[in-house]
Tab-separated table of C-alpha atoms in Angstrom:
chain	number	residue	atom	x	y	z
A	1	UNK	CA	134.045	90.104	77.329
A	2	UNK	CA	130.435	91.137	77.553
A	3	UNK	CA	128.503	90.994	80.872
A	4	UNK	CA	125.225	88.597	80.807
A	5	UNK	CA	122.267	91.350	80.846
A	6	UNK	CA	123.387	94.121	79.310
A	7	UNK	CA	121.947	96.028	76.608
A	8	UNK	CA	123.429	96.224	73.251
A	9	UNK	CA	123.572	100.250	73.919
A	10	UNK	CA	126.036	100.012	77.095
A	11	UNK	CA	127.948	96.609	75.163
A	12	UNK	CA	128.501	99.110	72.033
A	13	UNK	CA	129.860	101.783	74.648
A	14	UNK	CA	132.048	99.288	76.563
A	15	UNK	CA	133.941	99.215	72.974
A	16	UNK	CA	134.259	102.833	72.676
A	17	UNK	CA	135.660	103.254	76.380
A	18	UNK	CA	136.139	102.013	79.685
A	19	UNK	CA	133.112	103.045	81.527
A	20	UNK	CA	134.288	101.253	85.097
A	21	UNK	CA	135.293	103.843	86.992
A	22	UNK	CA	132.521	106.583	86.136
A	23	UNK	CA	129.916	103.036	86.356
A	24	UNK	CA	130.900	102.575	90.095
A	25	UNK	CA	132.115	106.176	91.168
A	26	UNK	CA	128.098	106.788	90.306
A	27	UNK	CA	127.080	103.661	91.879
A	28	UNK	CA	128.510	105.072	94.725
A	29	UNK	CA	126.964	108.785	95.084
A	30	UNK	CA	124.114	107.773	94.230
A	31	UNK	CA	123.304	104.600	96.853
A	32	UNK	CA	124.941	108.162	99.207
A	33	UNK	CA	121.929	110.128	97.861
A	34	UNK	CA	119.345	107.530	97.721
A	35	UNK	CA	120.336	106.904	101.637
A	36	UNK	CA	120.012	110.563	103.054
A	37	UNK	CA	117.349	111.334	104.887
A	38	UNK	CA	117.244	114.027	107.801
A	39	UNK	CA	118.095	111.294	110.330
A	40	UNK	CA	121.327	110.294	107.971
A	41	UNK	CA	122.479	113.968	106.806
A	42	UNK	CA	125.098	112.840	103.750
A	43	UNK	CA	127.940	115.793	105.209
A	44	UNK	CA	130.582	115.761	102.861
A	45	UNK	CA	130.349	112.373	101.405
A	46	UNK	CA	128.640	113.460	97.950
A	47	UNK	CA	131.744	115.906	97.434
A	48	UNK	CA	134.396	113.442	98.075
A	49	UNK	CA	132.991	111.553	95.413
A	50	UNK	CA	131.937	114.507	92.851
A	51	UNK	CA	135.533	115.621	92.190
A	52	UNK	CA	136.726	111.755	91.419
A	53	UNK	CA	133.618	111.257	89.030
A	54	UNK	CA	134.412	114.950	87.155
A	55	UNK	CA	137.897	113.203	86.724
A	56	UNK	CA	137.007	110.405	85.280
A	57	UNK	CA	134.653	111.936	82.660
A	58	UNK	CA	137.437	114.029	81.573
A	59	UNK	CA	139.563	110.627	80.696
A	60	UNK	CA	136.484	108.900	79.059
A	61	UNK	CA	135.849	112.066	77.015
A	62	UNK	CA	139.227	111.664	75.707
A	63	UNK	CA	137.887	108.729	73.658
A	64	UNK	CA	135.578	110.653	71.903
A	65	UNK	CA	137.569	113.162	69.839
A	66	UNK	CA	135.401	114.045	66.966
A	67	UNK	CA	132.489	111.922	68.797
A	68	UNK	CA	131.592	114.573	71.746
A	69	UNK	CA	127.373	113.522	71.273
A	70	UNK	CA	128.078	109.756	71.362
A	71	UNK	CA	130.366	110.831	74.991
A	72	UNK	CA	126.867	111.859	75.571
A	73	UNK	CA	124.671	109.187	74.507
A	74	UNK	CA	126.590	106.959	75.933
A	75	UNK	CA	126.314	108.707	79.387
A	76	UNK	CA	123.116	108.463	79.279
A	77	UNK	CA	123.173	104.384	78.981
A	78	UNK	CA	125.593	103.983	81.319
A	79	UNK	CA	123.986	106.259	84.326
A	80	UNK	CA	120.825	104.850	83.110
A	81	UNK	CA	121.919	101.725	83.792
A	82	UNK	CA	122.836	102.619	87.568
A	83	UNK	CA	119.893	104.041	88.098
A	84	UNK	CA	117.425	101.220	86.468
A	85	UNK	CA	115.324	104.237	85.045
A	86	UNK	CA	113.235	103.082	82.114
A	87	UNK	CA	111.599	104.893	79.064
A	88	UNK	CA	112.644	106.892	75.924
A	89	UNK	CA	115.444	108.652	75.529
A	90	UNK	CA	114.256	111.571	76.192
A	91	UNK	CA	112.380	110.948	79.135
A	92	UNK	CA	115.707	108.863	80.750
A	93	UNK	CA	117.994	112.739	80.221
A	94	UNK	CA	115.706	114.817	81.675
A	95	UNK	CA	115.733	112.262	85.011
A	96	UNK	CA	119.615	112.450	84.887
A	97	UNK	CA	119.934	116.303	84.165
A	98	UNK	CA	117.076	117.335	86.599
A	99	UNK	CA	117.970	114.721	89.174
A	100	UNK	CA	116.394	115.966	92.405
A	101	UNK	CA	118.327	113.943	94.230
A	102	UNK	CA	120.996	116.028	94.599
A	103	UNK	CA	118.825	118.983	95.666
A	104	UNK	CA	119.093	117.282	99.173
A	105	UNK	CA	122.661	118.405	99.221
A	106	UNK	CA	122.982	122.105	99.842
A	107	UNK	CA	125.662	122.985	97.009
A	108	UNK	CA	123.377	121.345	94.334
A	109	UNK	CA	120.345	123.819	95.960
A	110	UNK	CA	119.195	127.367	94.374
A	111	UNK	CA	119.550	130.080	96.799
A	112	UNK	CA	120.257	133.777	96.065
A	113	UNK	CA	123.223	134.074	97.587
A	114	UNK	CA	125.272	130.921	96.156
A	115	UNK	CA	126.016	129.493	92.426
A	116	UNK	CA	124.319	126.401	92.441
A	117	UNK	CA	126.619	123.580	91.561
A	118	UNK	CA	125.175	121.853	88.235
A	119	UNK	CA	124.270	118.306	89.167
A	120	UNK	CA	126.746	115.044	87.605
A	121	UNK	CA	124.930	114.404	84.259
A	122	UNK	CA	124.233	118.331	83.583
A	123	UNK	CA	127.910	118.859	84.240
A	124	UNK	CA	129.143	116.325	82.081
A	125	UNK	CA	126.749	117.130	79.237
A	126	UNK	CA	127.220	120.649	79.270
A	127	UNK	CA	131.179	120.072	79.141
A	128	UNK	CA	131.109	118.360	76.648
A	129	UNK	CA	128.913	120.090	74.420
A	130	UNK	CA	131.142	123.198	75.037
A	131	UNK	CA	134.977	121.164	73.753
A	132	UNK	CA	132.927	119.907	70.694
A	133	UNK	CA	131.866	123.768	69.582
A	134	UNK	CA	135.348	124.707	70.302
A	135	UNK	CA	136.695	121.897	68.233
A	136	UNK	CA	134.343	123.092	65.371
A	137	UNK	CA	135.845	126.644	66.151
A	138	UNK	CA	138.735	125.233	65.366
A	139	UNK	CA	138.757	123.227	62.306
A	140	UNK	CA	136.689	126.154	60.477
A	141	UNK	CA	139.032	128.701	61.430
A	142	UNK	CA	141.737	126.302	59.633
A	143	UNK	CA	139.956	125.105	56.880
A	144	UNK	CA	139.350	129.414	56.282
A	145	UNK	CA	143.421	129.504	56.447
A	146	UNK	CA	143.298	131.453	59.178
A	147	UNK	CA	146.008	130.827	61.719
A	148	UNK	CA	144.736	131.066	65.596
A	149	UNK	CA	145.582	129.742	69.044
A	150	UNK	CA	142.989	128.820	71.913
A	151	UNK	CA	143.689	128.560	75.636
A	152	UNK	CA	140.210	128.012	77.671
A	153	UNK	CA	139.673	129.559	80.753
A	154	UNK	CA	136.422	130.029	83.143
A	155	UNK	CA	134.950	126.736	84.317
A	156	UNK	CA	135.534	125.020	81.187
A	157	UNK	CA	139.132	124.777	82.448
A	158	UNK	CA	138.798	125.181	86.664
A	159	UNK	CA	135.720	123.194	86.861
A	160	UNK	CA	135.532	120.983	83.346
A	161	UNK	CA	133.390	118.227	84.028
A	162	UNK	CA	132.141	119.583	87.482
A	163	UNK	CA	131.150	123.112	87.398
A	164	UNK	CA	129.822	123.917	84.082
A	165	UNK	CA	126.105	124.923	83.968
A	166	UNK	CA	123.651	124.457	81.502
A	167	UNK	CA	119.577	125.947	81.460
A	168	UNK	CA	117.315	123.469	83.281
A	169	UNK	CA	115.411	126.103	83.506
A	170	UNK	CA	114.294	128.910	80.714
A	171	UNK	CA	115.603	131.882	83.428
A	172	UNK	CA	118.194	130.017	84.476
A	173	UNK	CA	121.876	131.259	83.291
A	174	UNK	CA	124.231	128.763	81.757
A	175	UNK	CA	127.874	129.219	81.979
A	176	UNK	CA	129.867	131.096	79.457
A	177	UNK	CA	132.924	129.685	77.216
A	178	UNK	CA	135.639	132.061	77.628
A	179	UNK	CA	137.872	131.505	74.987
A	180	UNK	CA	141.752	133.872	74.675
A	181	UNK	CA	142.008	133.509	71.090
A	182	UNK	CA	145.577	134.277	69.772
A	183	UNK	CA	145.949	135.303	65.764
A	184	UNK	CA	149.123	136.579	64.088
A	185	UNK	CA	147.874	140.358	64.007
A	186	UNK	CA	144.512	141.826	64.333
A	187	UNK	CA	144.428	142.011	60.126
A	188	UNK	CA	142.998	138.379	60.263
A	189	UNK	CA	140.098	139.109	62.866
A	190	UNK	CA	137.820	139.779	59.634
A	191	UNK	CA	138.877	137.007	57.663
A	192	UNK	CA	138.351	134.585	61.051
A	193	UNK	CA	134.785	136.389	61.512
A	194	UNK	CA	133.931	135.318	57.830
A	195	UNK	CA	134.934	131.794	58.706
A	196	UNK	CA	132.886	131.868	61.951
A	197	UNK	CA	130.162	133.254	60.066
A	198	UNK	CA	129.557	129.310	58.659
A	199	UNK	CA	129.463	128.045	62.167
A	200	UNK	CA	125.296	126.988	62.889
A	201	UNK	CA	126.271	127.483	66.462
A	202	UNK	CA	127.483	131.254	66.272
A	203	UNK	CA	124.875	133.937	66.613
A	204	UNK	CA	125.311	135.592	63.285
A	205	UNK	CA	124.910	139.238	64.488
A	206	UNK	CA	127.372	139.092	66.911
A	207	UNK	CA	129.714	137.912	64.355
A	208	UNK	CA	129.146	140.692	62.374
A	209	UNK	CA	129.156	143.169	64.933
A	210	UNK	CA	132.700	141.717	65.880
A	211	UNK	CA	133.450	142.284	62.437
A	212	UNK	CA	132.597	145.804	62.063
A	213	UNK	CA	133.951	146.190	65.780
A	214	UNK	CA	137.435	144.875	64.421
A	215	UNK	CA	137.487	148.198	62.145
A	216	UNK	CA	137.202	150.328	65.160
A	217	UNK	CA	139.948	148.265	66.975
A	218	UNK	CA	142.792	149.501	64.084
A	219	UNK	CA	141.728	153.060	64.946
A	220	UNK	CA	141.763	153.302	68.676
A	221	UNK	CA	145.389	151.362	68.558
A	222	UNK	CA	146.347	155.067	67.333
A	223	UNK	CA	145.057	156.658	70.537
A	224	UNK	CA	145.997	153.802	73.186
A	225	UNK	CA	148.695	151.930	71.579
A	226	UNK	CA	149.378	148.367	70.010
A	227	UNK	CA	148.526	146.116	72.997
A	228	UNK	CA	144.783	146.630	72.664
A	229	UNK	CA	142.521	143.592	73.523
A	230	UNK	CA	139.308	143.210	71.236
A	231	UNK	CA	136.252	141.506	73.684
A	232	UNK	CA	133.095	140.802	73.290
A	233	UNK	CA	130.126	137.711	74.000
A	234	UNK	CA	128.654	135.850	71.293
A	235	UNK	CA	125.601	134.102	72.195
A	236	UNK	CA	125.811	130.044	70.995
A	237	UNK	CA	122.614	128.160	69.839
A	238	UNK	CA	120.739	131.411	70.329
A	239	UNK	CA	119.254	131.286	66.507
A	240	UNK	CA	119.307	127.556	66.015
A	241	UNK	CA	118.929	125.076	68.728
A	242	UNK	CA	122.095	122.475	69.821
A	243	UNK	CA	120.609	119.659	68.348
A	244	UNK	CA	121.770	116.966	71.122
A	245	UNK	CA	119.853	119.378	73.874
A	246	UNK	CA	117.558	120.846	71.948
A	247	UNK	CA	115.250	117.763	70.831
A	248	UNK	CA	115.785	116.620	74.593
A	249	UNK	CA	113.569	119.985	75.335
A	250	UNK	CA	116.409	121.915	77.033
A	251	UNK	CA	117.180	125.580	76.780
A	252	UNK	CA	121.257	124.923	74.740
A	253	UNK	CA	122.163	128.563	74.745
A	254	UNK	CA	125.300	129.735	76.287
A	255	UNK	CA	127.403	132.363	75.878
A	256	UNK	CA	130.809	132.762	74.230
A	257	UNK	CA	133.277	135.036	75.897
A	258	UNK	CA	136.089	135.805	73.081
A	259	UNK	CA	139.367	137.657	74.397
A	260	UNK	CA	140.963	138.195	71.041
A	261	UNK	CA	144.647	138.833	71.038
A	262	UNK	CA	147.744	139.287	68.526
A	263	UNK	CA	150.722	137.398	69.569
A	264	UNK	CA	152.178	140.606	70.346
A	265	UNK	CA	149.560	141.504	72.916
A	266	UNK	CA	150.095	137.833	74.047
A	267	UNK	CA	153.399	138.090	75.032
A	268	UNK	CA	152.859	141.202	76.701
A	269	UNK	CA	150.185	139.499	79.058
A	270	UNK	CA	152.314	136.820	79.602
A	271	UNK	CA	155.201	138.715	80.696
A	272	UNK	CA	157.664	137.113	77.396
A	273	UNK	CA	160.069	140.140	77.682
A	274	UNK	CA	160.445	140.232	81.129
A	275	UNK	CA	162.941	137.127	82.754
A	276	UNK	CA	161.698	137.552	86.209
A	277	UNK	CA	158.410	138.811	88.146
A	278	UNK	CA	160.088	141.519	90.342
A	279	UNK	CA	158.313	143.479	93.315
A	280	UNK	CA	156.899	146.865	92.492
A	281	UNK	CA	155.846	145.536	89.020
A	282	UNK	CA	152.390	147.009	87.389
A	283	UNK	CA	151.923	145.398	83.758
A	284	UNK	CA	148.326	147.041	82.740
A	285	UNK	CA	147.027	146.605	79.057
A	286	UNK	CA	143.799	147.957	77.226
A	287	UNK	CA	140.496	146.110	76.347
A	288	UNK	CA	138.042	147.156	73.673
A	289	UNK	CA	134.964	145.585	74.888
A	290	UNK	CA	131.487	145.465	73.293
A	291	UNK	CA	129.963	145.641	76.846
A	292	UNK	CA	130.200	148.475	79.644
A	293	UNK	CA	133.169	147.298	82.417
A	294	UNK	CA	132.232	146.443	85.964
A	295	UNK	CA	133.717	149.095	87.559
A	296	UNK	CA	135.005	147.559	90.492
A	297	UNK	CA	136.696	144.130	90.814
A	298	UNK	CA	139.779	142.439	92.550
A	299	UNK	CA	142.809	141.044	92.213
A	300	UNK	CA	144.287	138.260	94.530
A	301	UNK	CA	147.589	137.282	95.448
A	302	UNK	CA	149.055	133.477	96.431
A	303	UNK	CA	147.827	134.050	100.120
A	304	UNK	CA	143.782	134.252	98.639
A	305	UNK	CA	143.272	137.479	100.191
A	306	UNK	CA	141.541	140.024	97.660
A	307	UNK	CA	142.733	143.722	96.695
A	308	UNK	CA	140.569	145.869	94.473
A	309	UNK	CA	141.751	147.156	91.173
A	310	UNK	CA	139.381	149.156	89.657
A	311	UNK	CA	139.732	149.885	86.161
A	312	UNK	CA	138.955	153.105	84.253
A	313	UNK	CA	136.994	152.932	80.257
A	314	UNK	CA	135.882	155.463	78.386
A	315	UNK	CA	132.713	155.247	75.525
A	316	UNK	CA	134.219	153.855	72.060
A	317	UNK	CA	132.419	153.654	69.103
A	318	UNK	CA	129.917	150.011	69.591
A	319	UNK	CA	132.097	149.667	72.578
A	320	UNK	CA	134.108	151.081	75.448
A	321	UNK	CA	137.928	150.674	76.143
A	322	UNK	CA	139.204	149.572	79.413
A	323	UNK	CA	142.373	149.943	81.141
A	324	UNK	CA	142.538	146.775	82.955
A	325	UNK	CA	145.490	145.175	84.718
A	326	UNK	CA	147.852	142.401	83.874
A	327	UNK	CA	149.544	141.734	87.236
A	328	UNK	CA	150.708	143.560	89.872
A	329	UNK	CA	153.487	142.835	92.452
A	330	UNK	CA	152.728	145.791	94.690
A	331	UNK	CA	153.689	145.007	98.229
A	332	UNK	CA	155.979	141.976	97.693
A	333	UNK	CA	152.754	139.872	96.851
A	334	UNK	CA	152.300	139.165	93.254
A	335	UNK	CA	149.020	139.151	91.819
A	336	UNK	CA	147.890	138.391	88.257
A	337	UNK	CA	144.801	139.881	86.576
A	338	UNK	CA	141.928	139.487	84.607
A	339	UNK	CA	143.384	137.545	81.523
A	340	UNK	CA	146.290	135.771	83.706
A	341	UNK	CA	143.476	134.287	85.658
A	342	UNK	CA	142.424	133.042	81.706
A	343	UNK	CA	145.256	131.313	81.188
A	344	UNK	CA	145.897	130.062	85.214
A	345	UNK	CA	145.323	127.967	86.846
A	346	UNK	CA	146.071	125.068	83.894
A	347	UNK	CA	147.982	127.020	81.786
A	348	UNK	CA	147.172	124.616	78.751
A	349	UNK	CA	146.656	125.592	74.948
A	350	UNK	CA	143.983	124.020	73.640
A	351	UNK	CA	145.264	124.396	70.573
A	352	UNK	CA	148.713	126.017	68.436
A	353	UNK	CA	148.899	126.294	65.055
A	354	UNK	CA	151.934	127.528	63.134
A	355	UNK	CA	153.226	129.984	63.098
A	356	UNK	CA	152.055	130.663	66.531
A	357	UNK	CA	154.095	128.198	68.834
A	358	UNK	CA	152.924	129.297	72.510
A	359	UNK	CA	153.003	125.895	74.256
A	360	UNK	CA	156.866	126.589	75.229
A	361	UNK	CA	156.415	130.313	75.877
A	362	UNK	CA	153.266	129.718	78.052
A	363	UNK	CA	155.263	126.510	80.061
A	364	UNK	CA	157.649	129.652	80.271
A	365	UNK	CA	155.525	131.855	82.182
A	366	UNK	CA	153.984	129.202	84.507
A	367	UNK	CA	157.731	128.587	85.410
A	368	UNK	CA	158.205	132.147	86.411
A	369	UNK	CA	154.663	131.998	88.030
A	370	UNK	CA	155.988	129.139	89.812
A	371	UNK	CA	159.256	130.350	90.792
A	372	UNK	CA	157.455	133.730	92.039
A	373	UNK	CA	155.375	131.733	94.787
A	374	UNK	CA	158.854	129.941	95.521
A	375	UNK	CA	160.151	133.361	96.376
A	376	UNK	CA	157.122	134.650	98.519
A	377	UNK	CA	157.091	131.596	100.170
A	378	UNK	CA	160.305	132.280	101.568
A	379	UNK	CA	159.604	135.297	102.666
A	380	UNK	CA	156.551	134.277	105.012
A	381	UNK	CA	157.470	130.645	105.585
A	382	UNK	CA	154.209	130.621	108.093
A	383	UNK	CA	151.710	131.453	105.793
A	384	UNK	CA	149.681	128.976	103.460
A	385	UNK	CA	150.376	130.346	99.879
A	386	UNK	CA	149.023	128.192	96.960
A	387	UNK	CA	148.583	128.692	93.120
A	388	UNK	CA	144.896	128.017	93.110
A	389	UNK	CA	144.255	131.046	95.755
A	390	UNK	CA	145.774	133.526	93.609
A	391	UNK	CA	142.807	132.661	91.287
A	392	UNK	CA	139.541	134.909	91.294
A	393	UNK	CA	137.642	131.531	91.219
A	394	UNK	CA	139.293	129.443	93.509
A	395	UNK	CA	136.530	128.945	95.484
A	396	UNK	CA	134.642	126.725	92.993
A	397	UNK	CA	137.304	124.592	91.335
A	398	UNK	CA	136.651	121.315	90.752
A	399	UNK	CA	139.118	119.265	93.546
A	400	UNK	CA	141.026	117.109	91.441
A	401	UNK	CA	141.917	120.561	89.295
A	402	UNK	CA	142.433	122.426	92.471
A	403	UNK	CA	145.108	119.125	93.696
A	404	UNK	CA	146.646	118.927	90.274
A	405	UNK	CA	147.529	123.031	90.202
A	406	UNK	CA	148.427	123.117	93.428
A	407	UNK	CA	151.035	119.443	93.411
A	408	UNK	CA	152.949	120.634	90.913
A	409	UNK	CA	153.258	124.302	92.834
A	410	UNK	CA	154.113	122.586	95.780
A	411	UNK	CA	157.168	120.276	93.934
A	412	UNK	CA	157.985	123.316	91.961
């Protein structure tokens, strides 16, 4: 039933989806916002109701398979709505993605020491744009025959809908799309680049680059063995511009981070041959990157305490190669590396195409995950040990993620 007053725009997207929830979840941190004033701090209130709102986007978007611009468009009738903001198109965004509103509350402030938290409309918009480029990833990889598997990791997964960044500003640094791409056997990574190379969004260069960079790869599997990683960030709507952001006047770059795996280098990060995660384990693998390695970084176990784990590279040709860790369990703590951290905390494959068939053996390793923090629990029964703090990232998860990872490690 249509409600007396509104537009055809928001009575077209009331048929699409049911807009309720995100209508008065935004009702609600906004009247918070519009409220504040340095005699009424806000505290915590705009938080408690951030995480709920990045949940409910994620179920609306679910509508919108194929459709990811019209999730947008009709975002920006509905929070238009709330907000009684008048004008073009255009003119309505840039109010919602810029809202200076939030700039009151200190995680939605710039400061050099911080990553600013992207406001409710940017993070939405920006989430969104990122799942429809990987569903085009998808569908011309398979219409090119070439078989793959996706599981997303970096904020696209911990903070979808919450913590993803876009460019308000042309300095300003978007967040990347890390993608662990699974093929067959590194013989299709120049067939898949071909495919890719049809993609408007790709940066063309890079594609070729990876291309050329997959010849290397074969070679240095001679000198460092089969399980060798091929890396490397390909810019998106660098050449051309996203054409939902771009006529809205927005920067749409981003970058692509692309872990490219066989399914034998797979099963080797996720531990396939081994039935148990046993103390005194170090699982280490290489990584043929296109950029130089940060030299230092750190692991972290289930009690969120950080160890370093520096890794050594040496020069490759249009490259380097790394020597990077899996896991460790050094100390009785288990604590999984770089490209566990990919797949963790949601463990979930975007996608699985035959003859791949990872959803079972990646359920598999989140079971032995699982069972792992069972184990230390028992061991130091006083401490607070949780999934989400073995994660390098854990610190800006979006809440209902953070609950949902955690729930299921605390019935497990």
């Amino acid at each position: 039933m249509n409600v007396p007053g509104r537009s055809q725009r928001r009575i077209e997207a009331d048929r699409r989806a049911d807009w309720r929830q995100i209508e008065g979840l935004y009702r609600q941190m906004t009247s918070l916002l519009d409220e504040a004033s340095p005699e009424k701090p806000m505290g915590e209130l705009p938080d408690i109701i951030a995480g709920p709102l990045a949940l409910r986007f994620g179920r609306v978007f679910a509508a919108y398979a194929g459709k990811e611009d019209t999730f947008g468009e009709d975002l920006l009738t509905v929070m238009s709505e709330v907000d009684s903001l008048t004008g073009d198109d255009i003119d309505r965004f840039r109010k919602l993605y810029l809202d200076t509103r939030c700039d009151q509350h200190a995680p939605y402030r710039r400061d050099n020491t911080k990553r600013r938290r992207p406001r409710p409309f940017e993070a939405a918009i920006e989430t969104s744009r990122r799942l429809r480029d990987l569903n085009d990833f998808r569908r011309i990889t398979a219409q090119a025959g070439v078989a793959t598997a996706g599981i997303v990791g970096g904020s696209a997964s911990y903070g979808r809908f919450y913590n993803v960044k876009g460019r308000p500003q042309p300095k300003s640094q978007s967040s990347d799309l890390d993608l662990l791409l699974i093929v067959p056997t590194f013989k299709e990574v120049p067939k898949l680049c071909e495919a890719l190379l049809n993609m408007p969004a790709m940066d063309s260069d890079a594609v070729t680059l990876l291309r050329d960079r997959s010849t290397v790869h074969e070679s240095l599997t001679a000198t460092y063995g089969n399980h060798v990683l091929l890396s490397q960030k390909i810019p998106m709507w660098h050449k051309h511009s996203d054409p939902f952001l771009g006529q809205r006047g927005f920067e749409s770059e981003y970058d692509l981070s692309l872990h490219i795996a066989s399914l034998d280098t797979f099963n080797e990060i996720i531990l396939a041959e081994i039935p148990r995660i046993r103390d005194g384990m170090l699982v280490s693998i290489h990584d043929y990157r296109a950029d130089e390695p940060t030299r230092a970084y750190f692991v972290r176990g289930f009690n969120g305490l950080d160890v370093p784990a520096d890794q050594e590279y040496t020069p490759a040709s249009t490259g380097f190669v790394s020597h990077v860790r899996i896991c460790d369990s050094a100390e009785g703590r288990f604590k999984p590396g770089l490209h566990q951290n990919l797949i963790m905390p949601q463990f979930e494959v975007r996608w699985d195409d035959q003859p791949l068939s990872l959803r079972l053996p990646v359920i598999y390793f989140r079971w032995k995950v699982l069972e792992r923090l069972r184990e230390e629990r028992a061991e130091r029964p006083h401490e607070v040990q949780l999934l989400s703090l073995s994660h390098m990232r854990y610190g800006i998860f979006a809440p209902h993620i953070r609950s949902r990872v955690d729930n299921y490690s605390i019935e497990s």
